[in-house]
Tab-separated table of C-alpha atoms in Angstrom:
chain	number	residue	atom	x	y	z
A	1	UNK	CA	221.945	192.778	153.317
A	2	UNK	CA	221.398	190.724	150.297
A	3	UNK	CA	217.714	189.695	151.918
A	4	UNK	CA	219.312	188.325	155.012
A	5	UNK	CA	219.958	189.050	158.578
A	6	UNK	CA	223.592	189.863	159.366
A	7	UNK	CA	223.910	187.030	161.746
A	8	UNK	CA	227.040	188.276	163.823
A	9	UNK	CA	224.985	191.350	164.937
A	10	UNK	CA	222.304	188.715	165.979
A	11	UNK	CA	225.296	186.652	167.860
A	12	UNK	CA	226.358	190.053	169.637
A	13	UNK	CA	222.687	190.816	170.793
A	14	UNK	CA	222.659	187.246	172.097
A	15	UNK	CA	225.848	187.324	174.135
A	16	UNK	CA	225.096	191.042	175.094
A	17	UNK	CA	221.853	190.185	176.637
A	18	UNK	CA	222.719	187.119	178.772
A	19	UNK	CA	225.726	189.000	180.222
A	20	UNK	CA	223.456	192.043	181.109
A	21	UNK	CA	221.209	189.649	182.948
A	22	UNK	CA	224.308	188.323	184.831
A	23	UNK	CA	225.443	192.000	185.617
A	24	UNK	CA	222.168	192.625	187.333
A	25	UNK	CA	222.818	189.384	189.295
A	26	UNK	CA	226.263	190.041	190.138
A	27	UNK	CA	227.025	193.768	189.705
A	28	UNK	CA	230.229	193.797	191.850
A	29	UNK	CA	232.109	191.240	189.616
A	30	UNK	CA	230.849	192.377	186.174
A	31	UNK	CA	230.207	195.747	186.485
A	32	UNK	CA	232.075	196.623	183.231
A	33	UNK	CA	229.100	194.723	181.516
A	34	UNK	CA	226.832	197.872	181.972
A	35	UNK	CA	228.930	199.138	179.001
A	36	UNK	CA	227.128	196.911	176.866
A	37	UNK	CA	224.203	198.975	176.878
A	38	UNK	CA	226.191	201.348	174.472
A	39	UNK	CA	226.642	198.225	172.043
A	40	UNK	CA	222.736	198.001	171.943
A	41	UNK	CA	222.501	201.579	171.282
A	42	UNK	CA	224.839	201.732	168.390
A	43	UNK	CA	223.095	198.448	166.927
A	44	UNK	CA	219.883	200.477	167.122
A	45	UNK	CA	221.208	203.508	165.665
A	46	UNK	CA	223.053	201.465	162.601
A	47	UNK	CA	220.155	199.331	161.907
A	48	UNK	CA	217.289	202.302	162.058
A	49	UNK	CA	219.306	204.519	159.986
A	50	UNK	CA	219.789	202.203	157.557
A	51	UNK	CA	216.369	201.741	156.984
A	52	UNK	CA	215.716	205.396	156.897
A	53	UNK	CA	218.524	205.974	154.521
A	54	UNK	CA	216.786	203.335	152.025
A	55	UNK	CA	213.289	204.894	152.498
A	56	UNK	CA	211.418	207.661	150.798
A	57	UNK	CA	210.773	209.740	153.816
A	58	UNK	CA	206.951	210.551	152.788
A	59	UNK	CA	204.434	211.052	155.374
A	60	UNK	CA	203.329	207.333	154.417
A	61	UNK	CA	206.628	205.789	154.873
A	62	UNK	CA	207.471	207.468	158.159
A	63	UNK	CA	203.867	206.361	159.427
A	64	UNK	CA	204.771	202.741	158.365
A	65	UNK	CA	208.316	202.951	159.755
A	66	UNK	CA	206.653	203.999	163.064
A	67	UNK	CA	203.881	201.209	163.206
A	68	UNK	CA	206.463	198.587	162.389
A	69	UNK	CA	208.645	200.066	165.287
A	70	UNK	CA	205.438	199.666	167.464
A	71	UNK	CA	204.836	196.039	166.078
A	72	UNK	CA	208.366	195.265	166.932
A	73	UNK	CA	208.325	197.029	170.502
A	74	UNK	CA	204.853	197.111	171.974
A	75	UNK	CA	203.302	193.627	171.932
A	76	UNK	CA	206.258	191.955	174.248
A	77	UNK	CA	206.565	195.236	176.482
A	78	UNK	CA	202.690	195.853	177.345
A	79	UNK	CA	202.215	191.949	177.899
A	80	UNK	CA	205.078	191.925	180.228
A	81	UNK	CA	203.937	195.379	181.910
A	82	UNK	CA	200.610	193.446	182.566
A	83	UNK	CA	202.506	190.745	184.218
A	84	UNK	CA	204.569	193.337	186.233
A	85	UNK	CA	201.572	194.931	187.516
A	86	UNK	CA	200.236	191.605	188.419
A	87	UNK	CA	203.324	190.522	190.594
A	88	UNK	CA	203.508	194.139	192.154
A	89	UNK	CA	199.793	194.001	193.115
A	90	UNK	CA	200.450	190.569	195.092
A	91	UNK	CA	203.744	191.902	196.691
A	92	UNK	CA	202.428	195.192	197.651
A	93	UNK	CA	199.764	193.925	200.006
A	94	UNK	CA	203.004	192.380	202.109
A	95	UNK	CA	205.855	194.770	201.198
A	96	UNK	CA	205.194	198.102	199.086
A	97	UNK	CA	203.064	200.938	199.695
A	98	UNK	CA	199.831	202.103	198.027
A	99	UNK	CA	199.269	202.400	194.266
A	100	UNK	CA	199.920	206.092	193.972
A	101	UNK	CA	203.562	205.563	195.165
A	102	UNK	CA	204.336	203.958	191.924
A	103	UNK	CA	204.527	205.791	188.515
A	104	UNK	CA	203.407	202.878	186.535
A	105	UNK	CA	201.021	205.296	184.416
A	106	UNK	CA	204.342	206.614	182.658
A	107	UNK	CA	205.449	203.079	182.069
A	108	UNK	CA	202.243	202.933	179.739
A	109	UNK	CA	203.285	206.054	177.526
A	110	UNK	CA	207.245	205.624	177.384
A	111	UNK	CA	207.547	208.894	179.255
A	112	UNK	CA	209.206	207.087	182.193
A	113	UNK	CA	212.275	208.945	183.563
A	114	UNK	CA	211.670	211.952	181.738
A	115	UNK	CA	211.936	213.700	184.971
A	116	UNK	CA	215.401	213.076	185.044
A	117	UNK	CA	216.422	216.051	183.061
A	118	UNK	CA	215.764	217.935	185.810
A	119	UNK	CA	217.344	215.977	188.393
A	120	UNK	CA	221.144	215.846	189.376
A	121	UNK	CA	221.202	212.012	190.447
A	122	UNK	CA	219.311	209.050	189.282
A	123	UNK	CA	217.437	208.653	192.752
A	124	UNK	CA	214.394	209.554	191.305
A	125	UNK	CA	214.299	206.244	189.425
A	126	UNK	CA	213.380	204.536	192.567
A	127	UNK	CA	209.866	205.717	192.316
A	128	UNK	CA	209.361	202.818	189.944
A	129	UNK	CA	209.452	199.089	191.047
A	130	UNK	CA	213.056	197.881	190.901
A	131	UNK	CA	211.963	195.170	188.564
A	132	UNK	CA	211.012	197.620	185.677
A	133	UNK	CA	214.010	199.960	185.934
A	134	UNK	CA	215.522	198.482	183.005
A	135	UNK	CA	212.663	199.889	181.087
A	136	UNK	CA	214.723	203.159	180.759
A	137	UNK	CA	216.668	202.051	177.968
A	138	UNK	CA	213.271	201.127	176.054
A	139	UNK	CA	211.920	204.458	176.685
A	140	UNK	CA	215.019	205.686	175.226
A	141	UNK	CA	214.825	203.612	171.989
A	142	UNK	CA	211.176	204.715	171.609
A	143	UNK	CA	212.045	208.098	171.893
A	144	UNK	CA	214.916	207.779	169.123
A	145	UNK	CA	212.479	206.296	166.911
A	146	UNK	CA	210.250	209.166	166.997
A	147	UNK	CA	212.962	212.001	166.945
A	148	UNK	CA	215.439	210.746	164.553
A	149	UNK	CA	213.384	210.313	161.287
A	150	UNK	CA	212.231	213.641	161.973
A	151	UNK	CA	215.789	214.913	161.985
A	152	UNK	CA	216.719	212.862	158.717
A	153	UNK	CA	213.740	214.700	157.119
A	154	UNK	CA	215.005	217.996	158.389
A	155	UNK	CA	218.425	217.765	157.101
A	156	UNK	CA	218.051	215.616	154.215
A	157	UNK	CA	220.331	212.361	153.181
A	158	UNK	CA	223.536	214.596	152.656
A	159	UNK	CA	226.471	212.691	154.154
A	160	UNK	CA	227.962	215.811	155.733
A	161	UNK	CA	224.862	216.984	157.307
A	162	UNK	CA	224.128	213.935	158.649
A	163	UNK	CA	227.619	213.318	160.168
A	164	UNK	CA	227.482	216.782	161.860
A	165	UNK	CA	223.816	215.923	163.531
A	166	UNK	CA	225.743	212.848	164.817
A	167	UNK	CA	228.532	214.715	166.172
A	168	UNK	CA	225.839	217.000	167.976
A	169	UNK	CA	224.516	214.215	169.377
A	170	UNK	CA	227.778	212.961	170.693
A	171	UNK	CA	228.563	216.759	172.107
A	172	UNK	CA	224.967	216.703	173.507
A	173	UNK	CA	225.556	213.385	175.598
A	174	UNK	CA	229.159	214.485	176.963
A	175	UNK	CA	227.662	217.595	178.085
A	176	UNK	CA	224.489	216.610	179.938
A	177	UNK	CA	226.765	214.006	181.635
A	178	UNK	CA	229.121	216.699	182.351
A	179	UNK	CA	226.258	218.703	184.059
A	180	UNK	CA	225.713	215.404	186.190
A	181	UNK	CA	222.457	214.773	184.301
A	182	UNK	CA	220.900	211.264	185.158
A	183	UNK	CA	222.749	208.728	182.913
A	184	UNK	CA	219.353	206.575	182.129
A	185	UNK	CA	217.912	209.376	179.570
A	186	UNK	CA	218.039	209.625	175.969
A	187	UNK	CA	220.020	212.687	175.847
A	188	UNK	CA	222.769	211.442	178.472
A	189	UNK	CA	223.179	208.340	176.334
A	190	UNK	CA	222.976	209.648	172.909
A	191	UNK	CA	226.606	208.701	171.916
A	192	UNK	CA	225.673	204.906	170.877
A	193	UNK	CA	222.686	206.153	168.831
A	194	UNK	CA	224.832	208.904	167.161
A	195	UNK	CA	227.824	206.405	166.462
A	196	UNK	CA	225.532	203.891	165.219
A	197	UNK	CA	223.948	206.320	162.926
A	198	UNK	CA	227.176	207.455	161.701
A	199	UNK	CA	228.039	204.201	160.592
A	200	UNK	CA	225.003	203.681	158.361
A	201	UNK	CA	225.885	207.016	157.040
A	202	UNK	CA	229.236	205.952	155.999
A	203	UNK	CA	228.115	202.966	154.850
A	204	UNK	CA	225.900	204.749	152.212
A	205	UNK	CA	229.154	207.001	151.452
A	206	UNK	CA	231.323	204.018	150.642
A	207	UNK	CA	228.654	202.351	148.648
A	208	UNK	CA	228.514	205.583	146.467
A	209	UNK	CA	232.095	206.492	146.360
A	210	UNK	CA	233.929	203.077	145.981
A	211	UNK	CA	237.312	201.579	147.267
A	212	UNK	CA	238.962	204.551	148.377
A	213	UNK	CA	236.243	205.531	150.649
A	214	UNK	CA	236.233	201.953	152.183
A	215	UNK	CA	239.753	202.526	153.034
A	216	UNK	CA	239.262	205.599	154.825
A	217	UNK	CA	236.135	204.234	156.747
A	218	UNK	CA	238.324	201.170	157.659
A	219	UNK	CA	241.181	203.527	159.192
A	220	UNK	CA	238.493	205.444	161.187
A	221	UNK	CA	236.936	202.131	162.709
A	222	UNK	CA	240.479	201.225	163.675
A	223	UNK	CA	241.257	204.456	165.352
A	224	UNK	CA	238.131	204.475	167.183
A	225	UNK	CA	238.477	201.203	168.270
A	226	UNK	CA	241.780	201.805	169.735
A	227	UNK	CA	240.649	205.355	171.172
A	228	UNK	CA	237.658	203.792	172.843
A	229	UNK	CA	239.684	200.995	174.540
A	230	UNK	CA	242.221	203.450	175.738
A	231	UNK	CA	239.306	205.272	177.796
A	232	UNK	CA	237.769	202.063	179.038
A	233	UNK	CA	240.437	199.980	180.072
A	234	UNK	CA	242.040	202.035	182.550
A	235	UNK	CA	238.341	202.032	184.143
A	236	UNK	CA	238.167	198.210	184.045
A	237	UNK	CA	241.373	197.643	185.185
A	238	UNK	CA	241.229	199.961	188.209
A	239	UNK	CA	237.888	198.337	189.267
A	240	UNK	CA	239.114	194.627	189.477
A	241	UNK	CA	242.963	195.440	190.466
A	242	UNK	CA	242.425	198.517	192.728
A	243	UNK	CA	239.262	196.876	194.070
A	244	UNK	CA	237.128	199.880	193.919
A	245	UNK	CA	234.342	198.125	193.106
A	246	UNK	CA	232.638	196.270	195.928
A	247	UNK	CA	228.779	196.565	195.856
A	248	UNK	CA	226.084	198.127	193.778
A	249	UNK	CA	226.572	201.598	195.327
A	250	UNK	CA	230.233	201.856	194.498
A	251	UNK	CA	229.364	200.741	191.226
A	252	UNK	CA	227.310	204.023	190.717
A	253	UNK	CA	229.514	206.186	191.639
A	254	UNK	CA	232.855	204.710	190.300
A	255	UNK	CA	234.801	206.024	187.183
A	256	UNK	CA	233.607	208.970	185.140
A	257	UNK	CA	230.436	208.423	183.327
A	258	UNK	CA	231.069	211.571	181.033
A	259	UNK	CA	234.149	209.547	179.497
A	260	UNK	CA	233.260	206.184	180.036
A	261	UNK	CA	229.804	206.233	178.078
A	262	UNK	CA	231.670	207.816	175.031
A	263	UNK	CA	234.737	205.309	175.358
A	264	UNK	CA	232.382	202.241	175.337
A	265	UNK	CA	230.149	204.011	172.188
A	266	UNK	CA	233.507	204.496	170.199
A	267	UNK	CA	234.802	200.853	171.012
A	268	UNK	CA	231.583	199.578	169.761
A	269	UNK	CA	231.874	201.832	166.816
A	270	UNK	CA	234.949	200.647	165.679
A	271	UNK	CA	234.419	197.020	166.436
A	272	UNK	CA	231.079	196.570	164.605
A	273	UNK	CA	232.470	198.969	161.990
A	274	UNK	CA	235.628	196.668	161.399
A	275	UNK	CA	232.940	193.526	161.146
A	276	UNK	CA	230.840	194.974	158.859
A	277	UNK	CA	233.735	195.751	156.539
A	278	UNK	CA	234.817	192.089	156.618
A	279	UNK	CA	238.056	192.795	158.733
A	280	UNK	CA	237.549	190.542	161.643
A	281	UNK	CA	236.383	187.505	160.259
A	282	UNK	CA	237.311	185.192	163.159
A	283	UNK	CA	235.008	186.960	165.281
A	284	UNK	CA	232.050	187.318	162.530
A	285	UNK	CA	232.609	183.476	162.363
A	286	UNK	CA	232.322	183.176	166.106
A	287	UNK	CA	229.464	185.234	166.690
A	288	UNK	CA	227.747	183.686	163.975
A	289	UNK	CA	227.589	180.604	165.819
A	290	UNK	CA	223.996	179.179	165.847
A	291	UNK	CA	223.368	179.248	169.589
A	292	UNK	CA	224.332	182.952	170.009
A	293	UNK	CA	222.375	183.760	166.929
A	294	UNK	CA	219.423	181.944	168.332
A	295	UNK	CA	219.790	183.996	171.591
A	296	UNK	CA	220.014	187.129	169.777
A	297	UNK	CA	216.728	186.627	167.942
A	298	UNK	CA	215.014	186.442	171.381
A	299	UNK	CA	217.316	188.859	173.079
A	300	UNK	CA	214.538	191.677	173.138
A	301	UNK	CA	211.932	189.413	175.017
A	302	UNK	CA	214.635	188.057	177.498
A	303	UNK	CA	215.463	191.571	178.456
A	304	UNK	CA	212.108	192.487	178.920
A	305	UNK	CA	211.327	189.669	181.202
A	306	UNK	CA	214.129	189.576	183.269
A	307	UNK	CA	212.806	191.692	186.107
A	308	UNK	CA	209.745	189.313	186.583
A	309	UNK	CA	212.256	186.337	186.633
A	310	UNK	CA	214.473	188.398	189.392
A	311	UNK	CA	211.468	189.756	191.260
A	312	UNK	CA	209.622	186.389	191.269
A	313	UNK	CA	212.893	184.788	192.799
A	314	UNK	CA	213.186	187.296	195.452
A	315	UNK	CA	209.427	187.018	196.398
A	316	UNK	CA	209.966	183.159	196.817
A	317	UNK	CA	212.945	183.478	198.554
A	318	UNK	CA	210.951	185.279	201.453
A	319	UNK	CA	208.642	182.042	201.704
A	320	UNK	CA	211.488	179.393	201.129
A	321	UNK	CA	214.787	180.595	201.790
A	322	UNK	CA	217.429	180.269	198.952
A	323	UNK	CA	221.004	180.528	198.872
A	324	UNK	CA	222.060	183.808	197.393
A	325	UNK	CA	224.302	182.563	194.706
A	326	UNK	CA	221.786	180.057	193.892
A	327	UNK	CA	218.665	182.622	193.613
A	328	UNK	CA	220.867	184.534	191.159
A	329	UNK	CA	221.568	181.484	188.969
A	330	UNK	CA	217.747	180.482	188.920
A	331	UNK	CA	216.731	184.326	188.099
A	332	UNK	CA	219.171	184.317	185.158
A	333	UNK	CA	217.865	181.162	183.813
A	334	UNK	CA	214.343	182.142	184.642
A	335	UNK	CA	214.964	185.410	182.790
A	336	UNK	CA	216.209	183.669	179.458
A	337	UNK	CA	213.168	180.820	179.692
A	338	UNK	CA	210.587	183.646	179.989
A	339	UNK	CA	211.808	185.400	177.329
A	340	UNK	CA	212.041	182.283	174.961
A	341	UNK	CA	208.335	181.787	175.646
A	342	UNK	CA	207.658	185.226	175.319
A	343	UNK	CA	209.308	185.351	171.702
A	344	UNK	CA	207.085	182.098	170.714
A	345	UNK	CA	203.917	183.128	172.301
A	346	UNK	CA	204.111	187.113	171.331
A	347	UNK	CA	206.796	188.482	169.508
A	348	UNK	CA	206.853	186.122	166.618
A	349	UNK	CA	203.209	186.382	165.870
A	350	UNK	CA	203.458	190.177	166.215
A	351	UNK	CA	206.306	190.321	163.595
A	352	UNK	CA	204.260	188.783	160.956
A	353	UNK	CA	202.378	191.812	160.688
A	354	UNK	CA	205.203	193.761	160.058
A	355	UNK	CA	205.569	193.125	156.150
A	356	UNK	CA	202.071	194.616	155.782
A	357	UNK	CA	203.814	198.035	156.212
A	358	UNK	CA	206.320	198.225	153.502
A	359	UNK	CA	209.099	201.105	154.057
A	360	UNK	CA	212.153	200.400	152.239
A	361	UNK	CA	212.535	200.927	148.261
A	362	UNK	CA	213.629	197.476	148.169
A	363	UNK	CA	210.496	196.063	149.691
A	364	UNK	CA	208.220	198.197	147.464
A	365	UNK	CA	210.166	196.600	144.664
A	366	UNK	CA	210.082	193.297	145.751
A	367	UNK	CA	214.149	193.352	145.780
A	368	UNK	CA	216.560	192.333	148.190
A	369	UNK	CA	217.955	195.028	150.767
A	370	UNK	CA	221.322	196.863	149.485
A	371	UNK	CA	224.483	194.925	150.365
A	372	UNK	CA	226.490	195.987	153.654
A	373	UNK	CA	229.810	197.348	152.963
A	374	UNK	CA	231.479	193.956	153.486
A	375	UNK	CA	230.153	192.235	150.386
A	376	UNK	CA	230.797	195.018	148.045
A	377	UNK	CA	233.495	193.897	145.716
A	378	UNK	CA	236.779	196.204	145.309
A	379	UNK	CA	235.774	198.540	142.504
A	380	UNK	CA	237.242	201.591	140.770
A	381	UNK	CA	235.201	205.003	141.410
A	382	UNK	CA	231.992	204.997	139.451
A	383	UNK	CA	231.724	207.069	136.205
A	384	UNK	CA	230.930	210.761	136.553
A	385	UNK	CA	227.538	210.064	135.288
A	386	UNK	CA	226.365	207.507	137.776
A	387	UNK	CA	228.452	209.606	140.304
A	388	UNK	CA	226.364	212.739	139.703
A	389	UNK	CA	222.987	210.561	139.989
A	390	UNK	CA	224.191	209.048	143.309
A	391	UNK	CA	224.607	212.835	144.707
A	392	UNK	CA	221.527	214.048	143.486
A	393	UNK	CA	219.913	210.863	145.452
A	394	UNK	CA	221.823	212.099	148.566
């Protein structure tokens, strides 16, 4: 990355995070926005795999990798959970049942929603307070952080083997959704992580092989973008024009989860991949706009704190009646505001400790990260001697 963040990816996160808040406020009108979760999973799969492929996978480096992930996720997460507990305690005196009806203990171990692997619907999730249901995606991320380094350590950094593992992950997701497993689990949403990981593997391949590989990868990204769009477009069109989505419950049952999760993952795989290879320069310029990247830097805190904003507005409306739409607007703005405060108070301070735990070869040597595909100049295939050395590294 030339030592710098990819600003367009920050911009994607910023826009996506605000849209997710709006989806939670107005699900019938913005039902298609649930697909943005696949965008976040693709980004996670890409960035995490990119780090691991540039890491000596010794026990020390894997330990440092997990510590860095913990510093990235845990401080904001547990700080928010404490606030949720306080709010739930106040509300439960007047509205909810006793403590033993709520599975807060699972929220403290990232094992929430695992019982979904034995369920045929997502109704089991309502054992948790409604304002922490969005934490399912954080649990999936944490489980991916633990599982994925072990798989890379097992199969090695060989391109064919890693791509085969990615294909198996996609097949796992499609299979579990075909069996009507709950769609808020790592297994059922594995497609996005797998496509993102494949993007990082392809980047490594292009860096080693040169211009011909870059052209092939661009064709793949363009094909997957079109194929994904062909899957999700009828779903979105039917929901609006056919008026098949009228409320939250019809949103839950509308469409085919089996193929739409796959379609959104393919779409974002192609879109992000083409941006990284510098094929969509106007979009990269748009997403790099400072307000979008500013939101992207704070998107995790905003996502984590949104539940408190929505729950607080609902609780306040019991005492002071609010027009529904006004309440939704206040909740969205409040979620962003809480996230900004959390980023300043908690997240920034925790992130300062990350560099104490060096992971990549570049960090250990004090060098910048390897450049993404978009910054590689056209070149002839490397000499045989260099190519054989690259193969040995893989």
